[in-house]
GROMACS .gro file of C-alpha atoms in nm:
model
  342
    1MET     CA    1   0.000   0.000   0.000
    2LEU     CA    2   0.115   0.354  -0.074
    3ALA     CA    3   0.131   0.632   0.182
    4ASP     CA    4  -0.193   0.794   0.058
    5GLY     CA    5  -0.388   0.467   0.092
    6GLY     CA    6  -0.383   0.366  -0.272
    7HIS     CA    7  -0.286   0.018  -0.385
    8ALA     CA    8   0.056   0.003  -0.554
    9GLU     CA    9  -0.081  -0.137  -0.882
   10ARG     CA   10  -0.290   0.180  -0.933
   11SER     CA   11  -0.605  -0.010  -1.027
   12PRO     CA   12  -0.929   0.081  -0.841
   13MET     CA   13  -1.058  -0.275  -0.891
   14TYR     CA   14  -0.756  -0.438  -0.730
   15HIS     CA   15  -0.758  -0.169  -0.462
   16ALA     CA   16  -1.110  -0.278  -0.363
   17ILE     CA   17  -1.011  -0.647  -0.361
   18ALA     CA   18  -0.706  -0.585  -0.141
   19MET     CA   19  -0.908  -0.357   0.087
   20ALA     CA   20  -1.176  -0.622   0.142
   21ASP     CA   21  -0.906  -0.875   0.231
   22LEU     CA   22  -0.754  -0.638   0.487
   23PHE     CA   23  -1.091  -0.547   0.640
   24GLU     CA   24  -1.186  -0.915   0.674
   25ALA     CA   25  -0.848  -1.003   0.830
   26ILE     CA   26  -0.887  -0.731   1.094
   27LEU     CA   27  -1.245  -0.834   1.175
   28LEU     CA   28  -1.145  -1.200   1.196
   29ALA     CA   29  -0.862  -1.112   1.435
   30ARG     CA   30  -1.105  -0.919   1.653
   31ALA     CA   31  -1.352  -1.209   1.649
   32VAL     CA   32  -1.094  -1.445   1.801
   33SER     CA   33  -0.952  -1.177   2.035
   34ALA     CA   34  -0.621  -1.164   1.851
   35PRO     CA   35  -0.428  -0.837   1.873
   36VAL     CA   36  -0.464  -0.599   1.579
   37PRO     CA   37  -0.158  -0.378   1.525
   38PRO     CA   38  -0.254  -0.008   1.515
   39ALA     CA   39  -0.065   0.021   1.184
   40MET     CA   40  -0.316  -0.217   1.022
   41LEU     CA   41  -0.609   0.001   1.125
   42SER     CA   42  -0.425   0.308   1.001
   43VAL     CA   43  -0.366   0.151   0.659
   44ALA     CA   44  -0.729   0.035   0.643
   45GLY     CA   45  -0.850   0.388   0.711
   46ARG     CA   46  -0.632   0.534   0.437
   47MET     CA   47  -0.753   0.266   0.194
   48TRP     CA   48  -1.117   0.353   0.265
   49HIS     CA   49  -1.038   0.723   0.217
   50ALA     CA   50  -0.876   0.645  -0.122
   51TRP     CA   51  -1.160   0.413  -0.229
   52LEU     CA   52  -1.421   0.687  -0.183
   53ARG     CA   53  -1.225   0.888  -0.440
   54LEU     CA   54  -1.146   0.608  -0.685
   55SER     CA   55  -1.508   0.492  -0.701
   56ARG     CA   56  -1.809   0.672  -0.842
   57PRO     CA   57  -2.096   0.801  -0.626
   58ASP     CA   58  -2.287   0.485  -0.729
   59GLY     CA   59  -2.011   0.272  -0.572
   60LEU     CA   60  -1.861   0.133  -0.895
   61PRO     CA   61  -1.487   0.174  -0.960
   62HIS     CA   62  -1.346   0.417  -1.211
   63LEU     CA   63  -1.219   0.205  -1.500
   64LEU     CA   64  -0.855   0.309  -1.474
   65ASN     CA   65  -0.580   0.061  -1.564
   66ASP     CA   66  -0.710  -0.297  -1.525
   67SER     CA   67  -1.046  -0.217  -1.366
   68ALA     CA   68  -1.389  -0.356  -1.449
   69ASP     CA   69  -1.731  -0.369  -1.292
   70GLY     CA   70  -1.848  -0.687  -1.121
   71ILE     CA   71  -1.513  -0.832  -1.013
   72ALA     CA   72  -1.429  -0.664  -0.682
   73PRO     CA   73  -1.659  -0.692  -0.379
   74SER     CA   74  -1.951  -0.449  -0.404
   75HIS     CA   75  -1.940  -0.107  -0.242
   76GLY     CA   76  -2.227  -0.215  -0.018
   77TYR     CA   77  -2.024  -0.507   0.116
   78LEU     CA   78  -1.716  -0.289   0.162
   79GLU     CA   79  -1.920  -0.029   0.349
   80THR     CA   80  -2.069  -0.298   0.575
   81LEU     CA   81  -1.716  -0.407   0.669
   82ALA     CA   82  -1.609  -0.047   0.721
   83ARG     CA   83  -1.901   0.018   0.959
   84ARG     CA   84  -1.796  -0.284   1.163
   85LEU     CA   85  -1.442  -0.146   1.182
   86TRP     CA   86  -1.540   0.210   1.267
   87THR     CA   87  -1.868   0.267   1.449
   88ASP     CA   88  -1.841   0.641   1.386
   89LEU     CA   89  -1.834   0.609   1.006
   90PRO     CA   90  -2.059   0.885   0.861
   91GLU     CA   91  -2.394   0.772   0.726
   92GLU     CA   92  -2.326   0.948   0.396
   93PRO     CA   93  -1.946   0.953   0.364
   94GLY     CA   94  -1.945   1.104   0.014
   95VAL     CA   95  -1.676   1.327  -0.132
   96SER     CA   96  -1.722   1.689  -0.239
   97GLY     CA   97  -1.469   1.931  -0.385
   98GLY     CA   98  -1.116   1.857  -0.496
   99TRP     CA   99  -0.889   1.578  -0.377
  100ALA     CA  100  -0.541   1.446  -0.457
  101LEU     CA  101  -0.385   1.102  -0.405
  102ARG     CA  102  -0.037   1.218  -0.500
  103ASP     CA  103   0.145   0.893  -0.418
  104SER     CA  104  -0.104   0.694  -0.624
  105GLY     CA  105  -0.101   0.949  -0.906
  106PHE     CA  106  -0.471   1.040  -0.917
  107VAL     CA  107  -0.646   1.372  -0.866
  108GLY     CA  108  -1.014   1.458  -0.893
  109TRP     CA  109  -1.308   1.685  -0.820
  110ARG     CA  110  -1.678   1.638  -0.740
  111ASN     CA  111  -1.961   1.887  -0.728
  112ASP     CA  112  -2.335   1.823  -0.758
  113GLY     CA  113  -2.318   1.523  -0.991
  114ARG     CA  114  -2.004   1.635  -1.176
  115VAL     CA  115  -1.714   1.394  -1.126
  116LEU     CA  116  -1.359   1.415  -1.264
  117VAL     CA  117  -1.078   1.165  -1.203
  118ALA     CA  118  -0.746   1.223  -1.380
  119ASP     CA  119  -0.451   0.984  -1.410
  120VAL     CA  120  -0.135   1.186  -1.345
  121GLY     CA  121   0.094   0.915  -1.210
  122PRO     CA  122   0.338   0.654  -1.344
  123PRO     CA  123   0.214   0.354  -1.544
  124GLY     CA  124   0.252   0.126  -1.240
  125PRO     CA  125   0.507  -0.003  -0.990
  126GLN     CA  126   0.847  -0.046  -1.151
  127HIS     CA  127   0.879  -0.408  -1.039
  128GLN     CA  128   0.531  -0.519  -1.148
  129PRO     CA  129   0.344  -0.300  -1.400
  130ALA     CA  130   0.127  -0.589  -1.524
  131HIS     CA  131  -0.201  -0.400  -1.490
  132SER     CA  132  -0.081  -0.069  -1.631
  133HIS     CA  133  -0.233   0.094  -1.939
  134CYS     CA  134  -0.111   0.370  -2.170
  135GLY     CA  135  -0.351   0.612  -2.004
  136ALA     CA  136  -0.114   0.879  -1.871
  137LEU     CA  137  -0.291   1.216  -1.842
  138GLY     CA  138  -0.618   1.044  -1.927
  139TYR     CA  139  -0.937   1.094  -1.727
  140GLU     CA  140  -1.300   0.998  -1.673
  141TRP     CA  141  -1.570   1.266  -1.650
  142ASP     CA  142  -1.933   1.225  -1.542
  143THR     CA  143  -2.209   1.480  -1.521
  144GLY     CA  144  -2.562   1.455  -1.385
  145GLY     CA  145  -2.482   1.101  -1.275
  146GLN     CA  146  -2.417   1.001  -1.639
  147ARG     CA  147  -2.082   0.865  -1.752
  148VAL     CA  148  -1.973   1.097  -2.035
  149LEU     CA  149  -1.603   1.064  -2.120
  150VAL     CA  150  -1.488   0.717  -2.022
  151ASP     CA  151  -1.185   0.493  -2.008
  152SER     CA  152  -1.224   0.189  -2.233
  153GLY     CA  153  -1.200  -0.047  -1.934
  154VAL     CA  154  -1.088  -0.408  -1.975
  155ALA     CA  155  -1.267  -0.702  -2.139
  156GLY     CA  156  -1.037  -0.982  -2.024
  157TYR     CA  157  -0.681  -1.110  -1.996
  158ASP     CA  158  -0.527  -1.413  -2.168
  159ASP     CA  159  -0.650  -1.472  -2.523
  160ASP     CA  160  -0.889  -1.176  -2.509
  161PRO     CA  161  -0.890  -1.020  -2.860
  162LEU     CA  162  -0.918  -0.667  -2.717
  163ARG     CA  163  -0.636  -0.699  -2.462
  164SER     CA  164  -0.385  -0.503  -2.670
  165TYR     CA  165  -0.643  -0.241  -2.761
  166VAL     CA  166  -0.767  -0.161  -2.408
  167ARG     CA  167  -0.407  -0.113  -2.291
  168SER     CA  168  -0.314   0.108  -2.587
  169THR     CA  169  -0.286   0.487  -2.588
  170ARG     CA  170  -0.574   0.528  -2.831
  171ALA     CA  171  -0.810   0.349  -2.590
  172HIS     CA  172  -0.787   0.637  -2.340
  173ASN     CA  173  -0.881   1.004  -2.323
  174THR     CA  174  -0.525   1.118  -2.385
  175VAL     CA  175  -0.275   1.198  -2.661
  176MET     CA  176  -0.069   0.973  -2.889
  177VAL     CA  177   0.240   1.135  -3.041
  178ALA     CA  178   0.373   1.029  -3.382
  179GLU     CA  179   0.177   0.700  -3.370
  180ARG     CA  180   0.393   0.579  -3.077
  181GLU     CA  181   0.252   0.421  -2.763
  182GLN     CA  182   0.314   0.602  -2.434
  183SER     CA  183   0.465   0.286  -2.284
  184GLU     CA  184   0.591  -0.035  -2.441
  185ASN     CA  185   0.314  -0.277  -2.347
  186TRP     CA  186   0.332  -0.630  -2.486
  187GLY     CA  187   0.187  -0.972  -2.418
  188THR     CA  188  -0.091  -0.992  -2.162
  189PHE     CA  189   0.083  -0.832  -1.866
  190ARG     CA  190   0.424  -0.717  -1.992
  191VAL     CA  191   0.571  -0.367  -2.013
  192GLY     CA  192   0.911  -0.259  -2.146
  193GLY     CA  193   0.988   0.112  -2.169
  194ARG     CA  194   0.760   0.330  -1.958
  195ALA     CA  195   0.628   0.683  -1.989
  196SER     CA  196   0.749   0.945  -1.743
  197VAL     CA  197   0.467   1.150  -1.586
  198SER     CA  198   0.477   1.460  -1.367
  199LEU     CA  199   0.195   1.644  -1.190
  200LEU     CA  200   0.282   2.011  -1.236
  201ALA     CA  201  -0.010   2.176  -1.055
  202PHE     CA  202  -0.345   2.096  -0.899
  203GLU     CA  203  -0.580   2.362  -0.766
  204SER     CA  204  -0.937   2.311  -0.655
  205GLY     CA  205  -1.220   2.494  -0.485
  206PRO     CA  206  -1.598   2.468  -0.449
  207GLU     CA  207  -1.659   2.589  -0.805
  208GLU     CA  208  -1.382   2.432  -1.014
  209ALA     CA  209  -1.058   2.236  -1.029
  210VAL     CA  210  -0.754   2.283  -1.253
  211VAL     CA  211  -0.503   2.005  -1.329
  212GLU     CA  212  -0.177   2.053  -1.515
  213ALA     CA  213   0.055   1.761  -1.591
  214LEU     CA  214   0.332   1.650  -1.824
  215CYS     CA  215   0.399   1.319  -2.001
  216ARG     CA  216   0.719   1.211  -2.173
  217PRO     CA  217   0.645   0.896  -2.379
  218PHE     CA  218   0.908   0.622  -2.369
  219GLY     CA  219   1.183   0.628  -2.632
  220SER     CA  220   1.068   0.959  -2.779
  221GLY     CA  221   1.370   1.173  -2.705
  222GLY     CA  222   1.263   1.526  -2.623
  223VAL     CA  223   0.890   1.481  -2.692
  224ARG     CA  224   0.669   1.635  -2.423
  225HIS     CA  225   0.291   1.631  -2.390
  226ARG     CA  226   0.160   1.900  -2.156
  227ARG     CA  227  -0.208   1.891  -2.057
  228LYS     CA  228  -0.427   2.135  -1.866
  229ILE     CA  229  -0.776   2.030  -1.753
  230ARG     CA  230  -1.030   2.273  -1.610
  231CYS     CA  231  -1.348   2.124  -1.465
  232SER     CA  232  -1.648   2.314  -1.328
  233ALA     CA  233  -2.026   2.291  -1.304
  234ALA     CA  234  -2.044   2.445  -1.652
  235GLY     CA  235  -1.841   2.171  -1.816
  236LEU     CA  236  -1.489   2.064  -1.906
  237THR     CA  237  -1.203   2.234  -2.089
  238VAL     CA  238  -0.886   2.049  -2.195
  239GLU     CA  239  -0.578   2.201  -2.357
  240ASP     CA  240  -0.305   1.979  -2.503
  241GLU     CA  241   0.031   2.103  -2.622
  242VAL     CA  242   0.301   1.884  -2.776
  243GLU     CA  243   0.669   1.966  -2.833
  244PRO     CA  244   0.872   1.981  -3.051
  245ALA     CA  245   0.696   2.187  -3.315
  246GLY     CA  246   0.581   2.007  -3.626
  247ILE     CA  247   0.547   1.660  -3.476
  248PRO     CA  248   0.204   1.502  -3.544
  249PHE     CA  249  -0.022   1.387  -3.262
  250GLN     CA  250  -0.375   1.259  -3.204
  251ASP     CA  251  -0.613   1.358  -2.924
  252PHE     CA  252  -0.877   1.096  -2.831
  253LEU     CA  253  -1.218   1.155  -2.671
  254HIS     CA  254  -1.411   0.840  -2.572
  255PHE     CA  255  -1.781   0.893  -2.510
  256HIS     CA  256  -2.002   0.651  -2.321
  257PRO     CA  257  -2.206   0.430  -2.561
  258ALA     CA  258  -2.528   0.590  -2.431
  259PHE     CA  259  -2.439   0.895  -2.642
  260ALA     CA  260  -2.544   0.940  -3.002
  261MET     CA  261  -2.403   1.200  -3.239
  262VAL     CA  262  -2.681   1.437  -3.344
  263GLU     CA  263  -2.488   1.722  -3.505
  264GLU     CA  264  -2.142   1.773  -3.655
  265SER     CA  265  -1.961   2.082  -3.787
  266SER     CA  266  -1.608   2.183  -3.880
  267ASP     CA  267  -1.529   2.296  -3.525
  268GLY     CA  268  -1.748   2.083  -3.304
  269MET     CA  269  -2.040   1.848  -3.250
  270VAL     CA  270  -2.343   1.776  -3.033
  271LEU     CA  271  -2.413   1.444  -2.862
  272GLU     CA  272  -2.717   1.331  -2.666
  273ALA     CA  273  -2.787   1.063  -2.408
  274GLY     CA  274  -3.150   1.072  -2.303
  275GLU     CA  275  -3.220   1.424  -2.179
  276LEU     CA  276  -2.852   1.508  -2.144
  277ARG     CA  277  -2.714   1.713  -2.431
  278ILE     CA  278  -2.339   1.771  -2.468
  279ARG     CA  279  -2.186   2.033  -2.696
  280VAL     CA  280  -1.819   1.986  -2.795
  281THR     CA  281  -1.618   2.266  -2.957
  282PHE     CA  282  -1.249   2.255  -3.043
  283GLU     CA  283  -0.974   2.469  -3.189
  284GLY     CA  284  -0.622   2.403  -3.308
  285ALA     CA  285  -0.698   2.065  -3.469
  286VAL     CA  286  -0.603   2.012  -3.833
  287ALA     CA  287  -0.856   1.728  -3.874
  288CYS     CA  288  -1.137   1.555  -3.687
  289GLU     CA  289  -1.261   1.198  -3.728
  290VAL     CA  290  -1.555   1.028  -3.559
  291ASP     CA  291  -1.561   0.650  -3.514
  292ARG     CA  292  -1.909   0.541  -3.409
  293GLY     CA  293  -1.802   0.187  -3.332
  294GLU     CA  294  -2.000   0.055  -3.627
  295SER     CA  295  -1.729  -0.179  -3.756
  296ASP     CA  296  -1.550  -0.480  -3.608
  297ALA     CA  297  -1.221  -0.289  -3.610
  298PRO     CA  298  -1.097  -0.256  -3.249
  299THR     CA  299  -1.088   0.125  -3.242
  300ALA     CA  300  -1.403   0.229  -3.059
  301TRP     CA  301  -1.493  -0.019  -2.785
  302TYR     CA  302  -1.615   0.028  -2.429
  303CYS     CA  303  -1.546  -0.267  -2.198
  304PRO     CA  304  -1.700  -0.200  -1.855
  305ALA     CA  305  -1.686  -0.567  -1.747
  306PHE     CA  306  -1.501  -0.886  -1.831
  307GLY     CA  307  -1.645  -1.046  -2.144
  308VAL     CA  308  -1.829  -0.728  -2.242
  309ARG     CA  309  -1.751  -0.503  -2.538
  310ILE     CA  310  -1.984  -0.230  -2.655
  311PRO     CA  311  -1.938  -0.004  -2.961
  312ALA     CA  312  -1.901   0.359  -2.852
  313PRO     CA  313  -1.839   0.693  -3.027
  314VAL     CA  314  -1.475   0.805  -3.028
  315VAL     CA  315  -1.361   1.145  -3.155
  316THR     CA  316  -1.003   1.178  -3.281
  317LEU     CA  317  -0.854   1.525  -3.323
  318ALA     CA  318  -0.532   1.549  -3.526
  319GLY     CA  319  -0.282   1.813  -3.430
  320THR     CA  320   0.072   1.937  -3.488
  321GLY     CA  321   0.333   2.001  -3.224
  322GLY     CA  322   0.368   2.368  -3.139
  323VAL     CA  323  -0.003   2.440  -3.195
  324PRO     CA  324  -0.220   2.355  -2.891
  325ILE     CA  325  -0.547   2.169  -2.929
  326ARG     CA  326  -0.817   2.302  -2.700
  327TYR     CA  327  -1.158   2.143  -2.661
  328CYS     CA  328  -1.452   2.248  -2.448
  329ILE     CA  329  -1.749   2.036  -2.345
  330GLU     CA  330  -2.058   2.219  -2.230
  331VAL     CA  331  -2.368   2.066  -2.076
  332ASP     CA  332  -2.680   2.195  -2.250
  333GLY     CA  333  -2.917   2.009  -2.019
  334ASP     CA  334  -2.912   1.753  -1.739
  335ARG     CA  335  -3.153   1.465  -1.696
  336ASP     CA  336  -3.403   1.533  -1.418
  337GLY     CA  337  -3.314   1.401  -1.072
  338GLY     CA  338  -2.952   1.320  -1.158
  339GLY     CA  339  -3.036   0.968  -1.277
  340ARG     CA  340  -2.742   0.737  -1.332
  341THR     CA  341  -2.667   0.528  -1.635
  342PRO     CA  342  -2.423   0.240  -1.566
   0.00000   0.00000   0.00000
């Protein structure tokens, strides 16, 4: 476990599994009157604190690195264990405002149904990065209880036809420079060269949060991808800048499959999911492509659970180093009552 309570493999799913094991071990020790070292309770408390930030308000994990729904113990079970450990656990623990798990490499912000979680840490532990993805500087963003911009998740491990895709750079809401992967993933769980990631700044308040981070892809010499994310109740703004000048890059936006494209123009688009209407505008891109997941090509899949793959709309913005790409996502209307779509 890391100092901030996160699990070393940087996967919310495995964090929940390890946390359940620790909670059960402590409760079993208590049941047979065995001593429980104070350090164990301290680690358990930090894990619970981290879990409330790495899971959504509905209790499901954010799909970062190798995470999927339906594998780890449910949030309800975890909360039951937590209430047995700490009788003073708040009835509605919740999280509001900005937070940072700097050792784990995640930062985020929540406000009235808006949820942002950004990956600003290393691909994984140096000695065992088996569950790492090329998702550096990627993020998930929900609004009104609806998943909007999503990580592609994971559909399976050995022999899964989408294993390489879900670990790839293009499967995340981030940037690929010169058609090179951020890290050198291979096989089912192998990683060679790794990206270098730095959190440059994180500021948050009741109304908004601003994240600024830097990624240096492996084996790319002096290439630098600098990203700035601004999240508020009004929407999301992302600015990506790549150096050196002239180098080509692609910026990926993965929308939840509930969204359908209803309008496209030269500088933006409109998507709808039920009563929620999202307007996307961008500047600085030299081209824009939309993959609606209508083909069998593994370029636009959403895999929220093992054995599940769902076609989903993916927007790819092409850019050139030295000219920032900036895109803004505005919420035209929220569904009544903040209903959630899994």
